[in-house]
XYZ file of C-alpha atoms in Angstrom:
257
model
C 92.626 80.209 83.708
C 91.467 78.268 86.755
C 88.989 75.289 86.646
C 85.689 76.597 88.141
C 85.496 75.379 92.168
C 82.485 73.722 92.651
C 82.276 74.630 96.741
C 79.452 73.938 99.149
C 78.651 76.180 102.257
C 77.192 75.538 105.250
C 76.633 78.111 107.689
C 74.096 78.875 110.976
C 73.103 82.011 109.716
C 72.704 83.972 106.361
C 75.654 86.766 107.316
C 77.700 83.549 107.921
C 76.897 82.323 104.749
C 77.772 85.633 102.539
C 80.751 85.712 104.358
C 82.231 82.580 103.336
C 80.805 82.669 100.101
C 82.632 85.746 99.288
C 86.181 84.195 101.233
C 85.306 81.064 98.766
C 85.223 83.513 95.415
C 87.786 85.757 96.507
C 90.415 82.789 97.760
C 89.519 80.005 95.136
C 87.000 82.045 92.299
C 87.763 81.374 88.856
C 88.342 84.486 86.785
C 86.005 84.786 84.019
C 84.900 87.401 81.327
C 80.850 87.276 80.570
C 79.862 88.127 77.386
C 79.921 91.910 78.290
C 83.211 93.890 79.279
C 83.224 93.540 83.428
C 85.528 90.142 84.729
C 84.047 88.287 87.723
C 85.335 85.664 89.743
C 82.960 82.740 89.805
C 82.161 79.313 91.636
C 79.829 76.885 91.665
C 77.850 77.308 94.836
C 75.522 74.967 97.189
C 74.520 77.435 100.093
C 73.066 75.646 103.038
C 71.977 77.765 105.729
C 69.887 76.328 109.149
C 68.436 79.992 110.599
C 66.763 82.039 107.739
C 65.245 84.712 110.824
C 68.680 85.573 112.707
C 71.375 87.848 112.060
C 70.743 87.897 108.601
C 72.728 90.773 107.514
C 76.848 91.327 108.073
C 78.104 94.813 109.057
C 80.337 93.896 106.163
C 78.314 94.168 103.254
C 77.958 97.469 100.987
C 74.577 99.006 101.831
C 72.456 99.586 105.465
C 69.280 97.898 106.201
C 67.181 100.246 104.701
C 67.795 98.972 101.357
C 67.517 95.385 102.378
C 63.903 96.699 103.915
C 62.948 97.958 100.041
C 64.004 94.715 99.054
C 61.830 92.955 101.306
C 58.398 95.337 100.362
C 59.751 94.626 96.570
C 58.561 90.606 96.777
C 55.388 90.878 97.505
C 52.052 90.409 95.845
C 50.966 93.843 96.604
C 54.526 95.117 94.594
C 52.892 92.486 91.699
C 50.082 94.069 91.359
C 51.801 97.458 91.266
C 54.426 96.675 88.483
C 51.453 95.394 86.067
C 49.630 98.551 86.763
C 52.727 100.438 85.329
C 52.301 101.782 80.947
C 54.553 99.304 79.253
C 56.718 102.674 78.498
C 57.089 103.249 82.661
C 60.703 103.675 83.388
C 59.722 101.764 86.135
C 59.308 98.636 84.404
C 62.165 96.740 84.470
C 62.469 93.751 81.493
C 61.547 91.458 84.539
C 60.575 91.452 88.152
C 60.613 88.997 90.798
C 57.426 89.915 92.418
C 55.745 89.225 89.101
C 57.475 86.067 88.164
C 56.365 84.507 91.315
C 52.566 86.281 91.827
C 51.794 86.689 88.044
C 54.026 84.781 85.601
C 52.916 84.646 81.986
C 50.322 85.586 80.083
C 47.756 83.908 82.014
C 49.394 85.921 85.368
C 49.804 82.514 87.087
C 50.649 83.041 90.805
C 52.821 79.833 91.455
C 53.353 80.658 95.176
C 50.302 80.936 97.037
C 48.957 77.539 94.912
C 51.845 75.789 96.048
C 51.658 77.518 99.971
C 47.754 76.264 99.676
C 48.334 73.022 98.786
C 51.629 72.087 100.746
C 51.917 68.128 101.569
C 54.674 66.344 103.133
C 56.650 64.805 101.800
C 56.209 66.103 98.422
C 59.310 67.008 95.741
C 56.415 68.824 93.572
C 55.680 72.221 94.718
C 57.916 73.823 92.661
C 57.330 77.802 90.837
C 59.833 78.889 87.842
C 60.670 82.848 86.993
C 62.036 82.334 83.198
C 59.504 82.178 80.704
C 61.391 80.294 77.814
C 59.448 81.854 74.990
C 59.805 85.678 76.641
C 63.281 85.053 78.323
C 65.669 82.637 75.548
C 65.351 85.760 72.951
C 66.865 88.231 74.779
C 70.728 88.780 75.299
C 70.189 90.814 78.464
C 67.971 91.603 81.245
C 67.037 87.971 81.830
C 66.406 86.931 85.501
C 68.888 85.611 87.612
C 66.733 83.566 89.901
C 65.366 80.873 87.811
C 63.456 78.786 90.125
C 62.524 77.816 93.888
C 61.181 74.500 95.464
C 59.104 74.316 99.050
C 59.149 71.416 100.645
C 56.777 70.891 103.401
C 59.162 68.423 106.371
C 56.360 67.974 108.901
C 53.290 69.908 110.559
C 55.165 73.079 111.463
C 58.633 73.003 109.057
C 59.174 74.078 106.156
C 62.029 73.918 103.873
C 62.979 76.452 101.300
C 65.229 75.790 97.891
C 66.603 78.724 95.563
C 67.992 77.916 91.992
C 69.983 80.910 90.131
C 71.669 80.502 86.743
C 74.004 83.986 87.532
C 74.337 85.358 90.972
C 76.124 88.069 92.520
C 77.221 87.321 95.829
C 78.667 90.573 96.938
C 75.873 92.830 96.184
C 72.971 90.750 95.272
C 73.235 87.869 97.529
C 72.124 90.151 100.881
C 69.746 91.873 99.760
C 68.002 88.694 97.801
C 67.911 86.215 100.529
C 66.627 87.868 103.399
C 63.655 89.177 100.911
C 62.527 85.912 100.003
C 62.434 84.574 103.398
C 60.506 87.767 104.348
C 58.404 87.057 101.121
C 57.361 83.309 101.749
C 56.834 84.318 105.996
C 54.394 86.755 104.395
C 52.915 84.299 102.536
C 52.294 81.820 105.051
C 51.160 84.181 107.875
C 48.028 85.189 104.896
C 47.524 81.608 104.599
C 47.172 81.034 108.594
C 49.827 78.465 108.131
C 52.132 78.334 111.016
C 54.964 77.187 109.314
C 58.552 77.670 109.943
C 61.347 77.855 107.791
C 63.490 75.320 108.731
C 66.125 75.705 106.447
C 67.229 77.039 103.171
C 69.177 75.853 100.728
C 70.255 78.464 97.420
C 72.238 76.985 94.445
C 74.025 79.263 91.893
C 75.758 77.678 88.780
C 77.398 80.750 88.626
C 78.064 82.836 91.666
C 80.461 85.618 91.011
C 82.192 88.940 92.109
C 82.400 91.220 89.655
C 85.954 92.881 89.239
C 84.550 96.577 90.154
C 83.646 94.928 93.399
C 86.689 92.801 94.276
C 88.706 95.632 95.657
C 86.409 95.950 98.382
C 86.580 92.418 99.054
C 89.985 92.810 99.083
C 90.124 95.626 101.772
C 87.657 93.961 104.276
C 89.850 90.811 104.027
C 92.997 93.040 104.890
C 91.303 93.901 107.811
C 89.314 91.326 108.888
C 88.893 87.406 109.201
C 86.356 84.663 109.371
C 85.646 84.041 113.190
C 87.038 80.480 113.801
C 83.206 79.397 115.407
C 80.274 81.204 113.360
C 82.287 82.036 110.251
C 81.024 85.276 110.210
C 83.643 88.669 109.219
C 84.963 89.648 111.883
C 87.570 92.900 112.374
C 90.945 91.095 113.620
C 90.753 93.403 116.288
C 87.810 92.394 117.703
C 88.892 88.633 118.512
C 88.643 87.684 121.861
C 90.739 84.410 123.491
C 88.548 81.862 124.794
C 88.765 78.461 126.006
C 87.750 77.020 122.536
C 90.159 79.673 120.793
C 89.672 82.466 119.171
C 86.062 83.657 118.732
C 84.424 87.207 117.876
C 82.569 88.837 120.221
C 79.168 87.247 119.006
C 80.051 84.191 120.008
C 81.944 84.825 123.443
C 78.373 86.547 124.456
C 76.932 83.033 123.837
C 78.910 80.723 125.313
């Protein structure tokens, strides 16, 4: 067995970042068997990615927008509401959900994100909202959430900063879909608030970020086909390369330069 990689990312755009991440676990991950039957290949992972709005989404990953767009409507307050509407004995009631954890958490339905959004300062390391309840969530052997925490951190007048914590993460599948929904979630946030902040950057920490096994054959064929582009680090087909002056690029980034 492999020490675990501890590996940091930093990429322009979010489809730049889930495709090195998933190079990174697929070329470096340390095998590892959970305590249930599927193997993954894990790192440690520090994500840092500058432009939350653009191409967010590689033609790479394993589902279309439309599920990404379900994601998005999913973390919202509105969703909140919904899911504590539901009987307790729903089959639509998941163990946990997001939308919940960060609009009503506990018993007391705290909603962590639009007191911190309200009362933004800069400067300050304190606006912080957590999604595991220890008393609810320590208990249980499955079914906990995976996204533990987030920080905003207010830079100046117009900037915000975003931070994501996860304790188990799954880049290949849950990493797409989860990102661009909670930068769509906070934007909505902020436009209710009339607060005409940005998001300046995001940065998304997993102590363990994995591919399970069932998914690494699919890694595995769009790495027999394609390559990171030498300039965005974005999948590219290796057809698709074009020569430039600065080397090889993918068609993305010829159109820009």
């Amino acid at each position: 067995m492999n020490d675990m990689e501890a590996v940091l990312i930093k990429a322009k755009t979010i489809a730049s970042a889930w495709s090195q991440l998933i190079h990174e676990i697929y070329e470096k991950g340390e095998e590892h068997k959970p305590d249930y039957k599927t193997m993954t290949k894990r790192v440690h992972a520090t994500i840092h990615i500058e432009d939350v709005n653009n191409n967010q989404v590689s033609p790479a990953v394993p589902f279309g927008e439309n599920l990404i767009a379900k994601y998005k409507e999913e973390l919202t307050e509105e969703y909140a509401d919904w899911y504590n509407s539901l009987e307790d004995d729903d089959k639509r009631k998941f163990d946990y959900c997001y939308a919940k954890q960060l609009f009503r958490y506990g018993q007391a339905a705290y909603d962590s994100v639009n007191a911190n959004v309200s009362n933004l300062r800069p400067g300050s390391r304190r606006h912080v909202g957590v999604l595991w309840e220890n008393e609810v969530h320590i208990p249980k052997f499955e079914d906990q959430p995976c996204w533990i925490a987030y920080k905003l951190e207010q830079l100046n007048d117009t900037q915000v900063r975003i931070y994501l914590l996860y304790r188990s993460w799954d880049a290949f599948g849950g990493f797409p879909a989860n990102i661009p929904a909670i930068v769509e979630g906070f934007k909505k946030v902020f436009k209710e608030h009339d607060l005409n902040y940005e998001i300046e950057s995001l940065i998304a920490t997993g102590w363990d970020t994995h591919i399970y096994d069932t998914d690494l054959q699919a890694v595995e064929k769009i790495f027999k086909t394609s390559e990171l582009c030498p300039l965005c680090k974005c999948i590219t087909p290796k057809h698709s390369f074009i020569q430039t002056t600065k080397g090889k690029a993918c068609p993305e980034c010829k159109k820009s330069m």
